[in-house]
Short mmCIF file of C-alpha atoms in Angstrom, two decimals:
data_model
loop_
_atom_site.label_atom_id
_atom_site.label_comp_id
_atom_site.label_asym_id
_atom_site.label_seq_id
_atom_site.Cartn_x
_atom_site.Cartn_y
_atom_site.Cartn_z
CA UNK J 259 187.57 81.68 12.35
CA UNK J 260 187.02 78.09 13.50
CA UNK J 261 184.00 76.59 11.71
CA UNK J 262 182.40 75.64 15.03
CA UNK J 263 182.48 79.27 16.13
CA UNK J 264 180.90 80.27 12.82
CA UNK J 265 178.17 77.73 13.45
CA UNK J 266 177.58 79.15 16.94
CA UNK J 267 177.26 82.76 15.81
CA UNK J 268 175.05 81.70 12.91
CA UNK J 269 172.79 79.95 15.43
CA UNK J 270 172.67 83.12 17.56
CA UNK J 271 171.66 85.21 14.54
CA UNK J 272 168.94 82.68 13.72
CA UNK J 273 167.75 82.84 17.34
CA UNK J 274 166.97 86.56 17.08
CA UNK J 275 164.84 85.98 13.99
CA UNK J 276 163.03 83.04 15.57
CA UNK J 277 162.33 84.98 18.77
CA UNK J 278 160.85 87.89 16.81
CA UNK J 279 158.62 85.55 14.79
CA UNK J 280 157.43 83.73 17.92
CA UNK J 281 156.50 86.98 19.66
CA UNK J 282 154.64 88.26 16.60
CA UNK J 283 152.59 85.05 16.53
CA UNK J 284 151.58 85.61 20.15
CA UNK J 285 153.92 83.01 21.60
CA UNK J 286 155.35 85.22 24.33
CA UNK J 287 155.64 85.57 28.09
CA UNK J 288 152.97 88.24 28.62
CA UNK J 289 151.04 87.69 31.84
CA UNK J 290 148.12 89.92 32.77
CA UNK J 291 148.22 89.16 36.51
CA UNK J 292 151.93 89.91 36.86
CA UNK J 293 151.46 93.08 34.80
CA UNK J 294 149.08 94.40 37.46
CA UNK J 295 150.53 92.97 40.68
CA UNK J 296 153.87 91.61 41.85
CA UNK J 297 154.18 87.83 41.52
CA UNK J 298 155.16 87.83 45.22
CA UNK J 299 152.08 89.71 46.43
CA UNK J 300 150.71 87.20 48.95
CA UNK J 301 147.50 88.99 49.89
CA UNK J 302 146.20 90.84 46.86
CA UNK J 303 147.22 88.25 44.29
CA UNK J 304 147.69 84.77 45.73
CA UNK J 305 145.28 84.71 48.68
CA UNK J 306 142.53 86.45 46.75
CA UNK J 307 142.92 84.35 43.60
CA UNK J 308 142.83 81.11 45.56
CA UNK J 309 139.82 82.40 47.47
CA UNK J 310 138.03 83.26 44.24
CA UNK J 311 138.31 79.61 43.16
CA UNK J 312 137.48 77.98 46.48
CA UNK J 313 134.45 80.18 47.15
CA UNK J 314 131.29 78.33 45.94
CA UNK J 315 129.65 81.74 45.49
CA UNK J 316 132.48 83.01 43.29
CA UNK J 317 131.96 84.58 39.88
CA UNK J 318 133.24 81.42 38.23
CA UNK J 319 129.69 80.00 38.63
CA UNK J 320 131.08 76.52 39.20
CA UNK J 321 129.60 76.21 42.67
CA UNK J 322 131.68 74.00 44.98
CA UNK J 323 133.41 72.16 42.10
CA UNK J 324 136.83 73.75 42.64
CA UNK J 325 136.57 73.36 46.43
CA UNK J 326 135.69 69.68 45.98
CA UNK J 327 138.77 69.23 43.77
CA UNK J 328 140.91 70.98 46.39
CA UNK J 329 139.74 68.57 49.09
CA UNK J 330 140.46 65.62 46.81
CA UNK J 331 143.99 66.82 46.05
CA UNK J 332 144.86 67.19 49.75
CA UNK J 333 143.27 63.80 50.53
CA UNK J 334 140.31 65.17 52.53
CA UNK J 335 137.41 64.26 50.24
CA UNK J 336 134.89 63.87 53.06
CA UNK J 337 136.17 66.59 55.32
CA UNK J 338 133.38 69.12 54.71
CA UNK J 339 129.69 69.11 53.91
CA UNK J 340 129.81 71.02 50.61
CA UNK J 341 126.09 71.84 50.76
CA UNK J 342 126.60 74.18 53.73
CA UNK J 343 130.13 75.44 53.31
CA UNK J 344 131.34 79.02 53.78
CA UNK J 345 134.68 80.38 52.51
CA UNK J 346 136.13 83.65 53.81
CA UNK J 347 139.36 85.50 53.02
CA UNK J 348 141.34 87.68 55.42
CA UNK J 349 138.93 86.54 58.12
CA UNK J 350 139.02 88.17 61.56
CA UNK J 351 136.97 85.73 63.70
CA UNK J 352 137.33 87.45 67.07
CA UNK J 353 137.15 91.03 65.81
CA UNK J 354 140.74 91.65 66.86
CA UNK J 355 143.81 92.37 64.74
CA UNK J 356 144.51 88.84 63.54
CA UNK J 357 143.36 88.02 60.02
CA UNK J 358 143.26 84.43 58.83
CA UNK J 359 144.23 84.29 55.16
CA UNK J 360 141.59 81.70 54.21
CA UNK J 361 138.96 80.12 56.45
CA UNK J 362 136.59 77.38 55.28
CA UNK J 363 133.82 75.88 57.42
CA UNK J 364 130.62 73.89 57.10
CA UNK J 365 129.46 74.84 60.59
CA UNK J 366 131.07 71.82 62.23
CA UNK J 367 134.48 71.31 60.69
CA UNK J 368 136.86 73.99 59.50
CA UNK J 369 140.05 74.57 57.53
CA UNK J 370 142.51 77.35 58.36
CA UNK J 371 144.92 78.15 55.52
CA UNK J 372 147.95 80.27 56.31
CA UNK J 373 149.56 81.65 53.14
CA UNK J 374 153.32 82.13 53.54
CA UNK J 375 154.71 82.69 50.07
CA UNK J 376 157.57 84.87 51.36
CA UNK J 377 156.53 86.52 54.62
CA UNK J 378 158.04 85.34 57.90
CA UNK J 379 155.94 83.82 60.68
CA UNK J 380 154.54 86.27 63.19
CA UNK J 381 154.85 85.77 66.94
CA UNK J 382 152.52 82.98 68.16
CA UNK J 383 150.62 83.29 64.89
CA UNK J 384 149.44 79.67 64.62
CA UNK J 385 148.42 79.47 68.29
CA UNK J 386 146.55 82.76 68.05
CA UNK J 387 144.68 81.77 64.90
CA UNK J 388 143.58 78.41 66.28
CA UNK J 389 142.42 80.03 69.49
CA UNK J 390 140.48 82.63 67.48
CA UNK J 391 138.52 79.89 65.66
CA UNK J 392 137.94 77.91 68.83
CA UNK J 393 140.41 75.12 68.10
CA UNK J 394 141.91 74.68 71.57
CA UNK J 395 139.90 71.78 72.95
CA UNK J 396 141.67 68.46 72.34
CA UNK J 397 138.28 66.74 72.39
CA UNK J 398 137.49 68.55 69.13
CA UNK J 399 140.88 67.97 67.53
CA UNK J 400 139.33 66.16 64.57
CA UNK J 401 137.26 69.18 63.55
CA UNK J 402 140.07 71.56 62.52
CA UNK J 403 142.64 71.29 59.73
CA UNK J 404 145.52 73.78 59.62
CA UNK J 405 147.19 74.10 56.19
CA UNK J 406 150.56 75.81 55.89
CA UNK J 407 150.88 77.01 52.26
CA UNK J 408 154.48 77.89 51.45
CA UNK J 409 157.23 77.72 48.84
CA UNK J 410 159.72 75.53 50.65
CA UNK J 411 159.13 75.42 54.40
CA UNK J 412 158.28 72.10 56.02
CA UNK J 413 156.46 73.61 59.02
CA UNK J 414 155.89 76.92 60.83
CA UNK J 415 158.78 78.11 62.99
CA UNK J 416 158.72 77.69 66.77
CA UNK J 417 158.32 81.48 66.91
CA UNK J 418 155.14 81.23 64.85
CA UNK J 419 153.80 78.10 66.56
CA UNK J 420 153.78 79.87 69.91
CA UNK J 421 154.24 76.81 72.11
CA UNK J 422 152.50 74.37 69.80
CA UNK J 423 154.42 71.61 68.05
CA UNK J 424 153.97 69.75 64.77
CA UNK J 425 153.97 65.97 64.96
CA UNK J 426 154.89 64.92 61.42
CA UNK J 427 154.35 61.23 62.26
CA UNK J 428 150.66 61.77 63.01
CA UNK J 429 150.22 65.03 61.02
CA UNK J 430 148.84 66.76 64.09
CA UNK J 431 149.35 70.05 65.90
CA UNK J 432 149.97 69.39 69.61
CA UNK J 433 149.41 71.74 72.53
CA UNK J 434 151.85 72.28 75.40
CA UNK J 435 150.52 69.13 77.06
CA UNK J 436 151.29 67.07 73.97
CA UNK J 437 147.64 66.58 73.11
CA UNK J 438 146.40 67.06 69.52
CA UNK J 439 144.21 70.09 68.85
CA UNK J 440 144.12 70.08 65.03
CA UNK J 441 145.17 68.19 61.94
CA UNK J 442 148.21 69.62 60.18
CA UNK J 443 149.12 69.63 56.50
CA UNK J 444 151.79 71.23 54.35
CA UNK J 445 150.91 72.53 50.88
CA UNK J 446 153.56 73.80 48.49
CA UNK J 447 153.62 76.36 45.71
CA UNK J 448 156.39 74.35 44.02
CA UNK J 449 155.95 71.65 41.40
CA UNK J 450 157.26 68.07 41.48
CA UNK J 451 158.66 68.19 44.99
CA UNK J 452 157.33 64.93 46.38
CA UNK J 453 154.57 66.51 48.47
CA UNK J 454 151.17 68.11 47.94
CA UNK J 455 151.44 70.96 45.43
CA UNK J 456 148.98 73.69 44.60
CA UNK J 457 149.74 72.99 40.93
CA UNK J 458 148.04 69.60 41.19
CA UNK J 459 144.83 71.33 42.25
CA UNK J 460 145.10 74.06 39.61
CA UNK J 461 145.59 71.47 36.88
CA UNK J 462 142.59 69.51 38.16
CA UNK J 463 140.50 72.69 37.96
CA UNK J 464 141.71 73.37 34.43
CA UNK J 465 140.75 69.84 33.38
CA UNK J 466 137.20 70.41 34.60
CA UNK J 467 136.44 73.43 32.40
CA UNK J 468 136.45 74.21 28.70
CA UNK J 469 140.10 74.68 27.69
CA UNK J 470 139.15 77.79 25.73
CA UNK J 471 137.09 79.38 28.52
CA UNK J 472 138.01 82.49 30.49
CA UNK J 473 138.41 80.32 33.59
CA UNK J 474 140.97 78.09 31.89
CA UNK J 475 142.85 81.16 30.66
CA UNK J 476 142.87 82.63 34.19
CA UNK J 477 144.11 79.35 35.65
CA UNK J 478 146.97 79.14 33.15
CA UNK J 479 147.87 82.75 33.86
CA UNK J 480 147.91 82.13 37.61
CA UNK J 481 149.97 78.96 37.28
CA UNK J 482 152.56 80.98 35.35
CA UNK J 483 152.54 83.57 38.16
CA UNK J 484 153.19 80.86 40.75
CA UNK J 485 156.03 79.47 38.65
CA UNK J 486 157.56 82.93 38.42
CA UNK J 487 157.26 83.37 42.18
CA UNK J 488 159.06 80.05 42.78
CA UNK J 489 161.53 80.69 39.93
CA UNK J 490 160.33 77.60 38.07
CA UNK J 491 158.92 79.44 35.07
CA UNK J 492 160.16 78.34 31.66
CA UNK J 493 159.89 80.92 28.90
CA UNK J 494 157.65 80.11 25.95
CA UNK J 495 160.05 81.98 23.66
CA UNK J 496 163.20 80.17 22.59
CA UNK J 497 166.15 81.38 24.61
CA UNK J 498 169.93 81.47 24.36
CA UNK J 499 169.93 78.69 26.96
CA UNK J 500 167.93 76.53 24.57
CA UNK J 501 170.38 77.17 21.73
CA UNK J 502 173.39 76.34 23.87
CA UNK J 503 171.79 73.21 25.26
CA UNK J 504 171.00 72.03 21.74
CA UNK J 505 174.59 72.67 20.72
CA UNK J 506 175.97 70.94 23.80
CA UNK J 507 173.81 67.92 23.03
CA UNK J 508 175.60 67.72 19.66
CA UNK J 509 179.04 67.45 21.21
CA UNK J 510 181.38 68.67 23.92
CA UNK J 511 182.97 71.24 21.60
CA UNK J 512 179.91 73.49 21.94
CA UNK J 513 179.99 73.03 25.70
CA UNK J 514 183.58 74.23 25.75
CA UNK J 515 182.61 77.26 23.66
CA UNK J 516 179.79 78.18 26.07
CA UNK J 517 182.18 78.01 29.03
CA UNK J 518 184.78 80.07 27.17
CA UNK J 519 182.22 82.74 26.29
CA UNK J 520 181.02 82.98 29.89
CA UNK J 521 184.54 83.35 31.24
CA UNK J 522 185.68 85.94 28.70
CA UNK J 523 182.61 88.20 28.48
CA UNK J 524 183.54 90.35 31.54
CA UNK J 525 186.92 91.15 30.00
CA UNK J 526 185.25 91.90 26.66
CA UNK J 527 182.80 94.28 28.35
CA UNK J 528 185.64 96.00 30.18
CA UNK J 529 187.50 96.48 26.92
CA UNK J 530 184.39 97.87 25.23
CA UNK J 531 183.78 100.35 28.02
CA UNK J 532 187.37 101.55 28.08
CA UNK J 533 187.36 102.02 24.32
CA UNK J 534 184.04 103.87 24.47
CA UNK J 535 185.38 106.21 27.16
CA UNK J 536 188.66 106.92 25.37
CA UNK J 537 189.20 106.34 21.67
CA UNK J 538 185.56 106.36 20.53
CA UNK J 539 184.68 109.39 22.66
CA UNK J 540 187.62 111.41 21.43
CA UNK J 541 186.79 110.56 17.81
CA UNK J 542 183.18 111.62 18.37
CA UNK J 543 184.04 115.05 19.81
CA UNK J 544 187.21 115.76 17.84
CA UNK J 545 185.49 118.01 15.24
CA UNK J 546 183.99 120.16 18.03
CA UNK J 547 187.29 120.37 19.89
CA UNK J 548 189.13 121.33 16.70
CA UNK J 549 186.58 124.09 16.00
CA UNK J 550 186.94 125.46 19.51
CA UNK J 551 183.36 124.60 20.49
CA UNK J 552 184.51 122.26 23.28
CA UNK J 553 187.54 121.67 25.45
CA UNK J 554 188.52 118.16 26.51
CA UNK J 555 189.34 118.42 30.22
CA UNK J 556 192.33 116.27 31.06
CA UNK J 557 194.97 116.06 33.76
CA UNK J 558 196.84 118.95 32.17
CA UNK J 559 193.89 121.37 32.53
CA UNK J 560 191.99 119.83 35.44
CA UNK J 561 191.48 123.27 36.99
CA UNK J 562 188.67 123.82 34.46
CA UNK J 563 186.55 121.48 36.60
CA UNK J 564 186.89 123.66 39.71
CA UNK J 565 183.65 125.66 39.19
CA UNK J 566 181.71 122.40 38.82
CA UNK J 567 182.91 120.44 41.88
CA UNK J 568 182.55 120.90 45.62
CA UNK J 569 185.28 122.83 47.39
CA UNK J 570 186.91 119.69 48.78
CA UNK J 571 187.87 118.63 45.22
CA UNK J 572 188.97 122.02 43.85
CA UNK J 573 192.63 121.31 44.61
CA UNK J 574 192.45 117.71 43.37
CA UNK J 575 190.08 117.82 40.39
CA UNK J 576 192.45 115.65 38.37
CA UNK J 577 191.54 112.71 40.61
CA UNK J 578 188.07 112.77 39.02
CA UNK J 579 189.34 112.34 35.48
CA UNK J 580 189.13 109.06 33.61
CA UNK J 581 192.42 107.21 33.64
CA UNK J 582 193.28 103.59 33.01
CA UNK J 583 194.79 103.12 36.46
CA UNK J 584 191.45 104.14 38.04
CA UNK J 585 189.33 101.89 35.83
CA UNK J 586 186.52 100.15 37.74
CA UNK J 587 187.26 96.98 35.80
CA UNK J 588 190.89 96.78 36.83
CA UNK J 589 191.84 93.60 38.74
CA UNK J 590 191.04 93.59 42.43
CA UNK J 591 189.01 96.19 44.26
CA UNK J 592 188.50 99.77 43.16
CA UNK J 593 184.99 100.98 42.40
CA UNK J 594 185.68 104.72 42.39
CA UNK J 595 183.68 106.70 39.87
CA UNK J 596 185.52 107.85 36.75
CA UNK J 597 184.49 109.79 33.69
CA UNK J 598 185.29 111.93 30.71
CA UNK J 599 184.54 115.67 30.63
CA UNK J 600 184.10 118.31 27.87
CA UNK J 601 183.42 121.99 28.63
CA UNK J 602 181.30 124.02 26.21
CA UNK J 603 183.22 127.02 24.87
CA UNK J 604 180.73 128.72 22.53
CA UNK J 605 177.05 129.61 22.56
CA UNK J 606 174.73 130.73 25.35
CA UNK J 607 176.13 128.22 27.85
CA UNK J 608 179.81 128.81 27.14
CA UNK J 609 181.94 127.88 30.16
CA UNK J 610 178.73 127.21 32.17
CA UNK J 611 178.20 123.56 31.27
CA UNK J 612 180.45 120.49 31.20
CA UNK J 613 179.29 117.46 29.24
CA UNK J 614 180.25 114.18 30.85
CA UNK J 615 180.25 110.42 30.53
CA UNK J 616 180.62 109.02 33.98
CA UNK J 617 180.58 105.46 35.30
CA UNK J 618 180.68 103.81 38.69
CA UNK J 619 180.28 100.32 40.04
CA UNK J 620 176.74 99.84 38.70
CA UNK J 621 175.62 102.63 36.38
CA UNK J 622 176.79 104.50 33.30
CA UNK J 623 175.76 108.19 33.36
CA UNK J 624 175.56 110.59 30.44
CA UNK J 625 174.75 114.18 31.29
CA UNK J 626 175.88 117.65 32.33
CA UNK J 627 177.69 119.32 35.19
CA UNK J 628 176.44 122.80 36.06
CA UNK J 629 177.82 125.55 38.22
CA UNK J 630 175.97 126.44 41.42
CA UNK J 631 175.07 129.77 39.79
CA UNK J 632 173.56 128.11 36.68
CA UNK J 633 170.86 130.10 34.90
CA UNK J 634 167.38 128.56 35.43
CA UNK J 635 166.86 128.59 31.63
CA UNK J 636 169.48 125.82 31.39
CA UNK J 637 167.23 123.56 33.45
CA UNK J 638 164.29 124.19 31.11
CA UNK J 639 166.29 123.01 28.11
CA UNK J 640 167.71 120.06 30.00
CA UNK J 641 164.17 118.91 30.85
CA UNK J 642 163.50 118.69 27.11
CA UNK J 643 166.48 116.32 26.87
CA UNK J 644 164.91 114.11 29.59
CA UNK J 645 167.93 114.50 31.84
CA UNK J 646 167.20 114.28 35.56
CA UNK J 647 168.97 115.39 38.70
CA UNK J 648 171.13 112.46 39.73
CA UNK J 649 170.54 111.65 43.40
CA UNK J 650 173.15 108.88 43.23
CA UNK J 651 175.93 111.22 42.10
CA UNK J 652 174.82 114.12 44.32
CA UNK J 653 174.91 111.78 47.31
CA UNK J 654 178.64 111.27 46.71
CA UNK J 655 179.13 114.97 47.42
CA UNK J 656 181.38 115.52 44.39
CA UNK J 657 179.25 117.77 42.16
CA UNK J 658 176.91 120.51 43.46
CA UNK J 659 174.65 120.23 40.38
CA UNK J 660 174.53 117.28 38.02
CA UNK J 661 171.80 116.01 35.68
CA UNK J 662 172.11 112.71 33.87
CA UNK J 663 170.54 109.91 31.92
CA UNK J 664 171.61 106.57 33.40
CA UNK J 665 171.94 103.02 32.04
CA UNK J 666 172.81 99.85 33.98
CA UNK J 667 176.48 99.03 33.66
CA UNK J 668 175.86 95.71 31.94
CA UNK J 669 175.53 94.75 28.30
CA UNK J 670 172.38 96.93 27.95
CA UNK J 671 174.38 99.97 28.99
CA UNK J 672 177.79 99.08 27.62
CA UNK J 673 176.69 98.25 24.09
CA UNK J 674 174.97 101.63 23.47
CA UNK J 675 178.03 103.37 24.92
CA UNK J 676 180.32 101.34 22.72
CA UNK J 677 178.28 101.86 19.56
#
């Protein structure tokens, strides 16, 4: 083996040890918020967390400190009187259906924050919200600020604006007459994008509290959630990407190796799966076949599958058998399910159960085929084996009764099958 390949595989072995040590020391990617809620949950996670910080009456007991920092970050330091401010979440100002994600007011001026992490704009949403909070009079255009909080959108859609327009030159929302009715501002969930980012505010908040406090911990946790939602999160645990980048930095030879590995892995996986479904499987069951405990069902005795398939396949059961020419991994299209089958010949379930390894375009299934007249006691024993009725395979209308354990048809599924 080329010495550079030996170096690469040695580095991969060392990576596993380093990852395990890092995780044991607590350097891992555990996140409490994302363990409870989806990182893309706009309302229950993002809107409510932001509200909890902006609200001067929040349980953080920091008063209006975080709200003051928010105003500074968006360049509106003097926008509100912080001594008389009110912050509401999911606010319904007119008692109708519309709910404003976040509404902040001091009794004279107000801020409307629309949180659009992933959701699409609703019909006339911006126009409806501004009307609900009384922001339709152009004479009071300086009293309302509309903030559009999003991952990557530059402004609400025309569908959501409902006849209003955004003037980016003046940062104003204009009515159908072209008159301003509110200030407009974009705020992004993304980092380092050349515009106002929520991360700037979160970091300012973190700098204002004890770095070891619960608030600082919660802020760090939430920042990681935001980074996951925008796909900007960088793992704290050393990754394969890190190893390859280090190697590439040492010379182009490692870069060439990385490209070669990426291009050849699909073929390697295909070879592993084929070997697992043929040579390895036959070696595993050979003692049972030789003793007469099982029968390997092949093309030559395909009729043994007839009691286990729907009537439409009884005259063509051999088409269901694993064969190289039907392999999912063959070049071009062809994602038909294939498998290997063994009928039990002795014991209580003799000739009543067929063991199978079955794979399709996405999943590898290991389980049993049963006849439609299967004894209920079989199901009780199968439950102990944690096999479940396979809706995916039943939906293909091939087998009347099939219970399986399934693995994704990727390295996590292929490697156990191969080994």
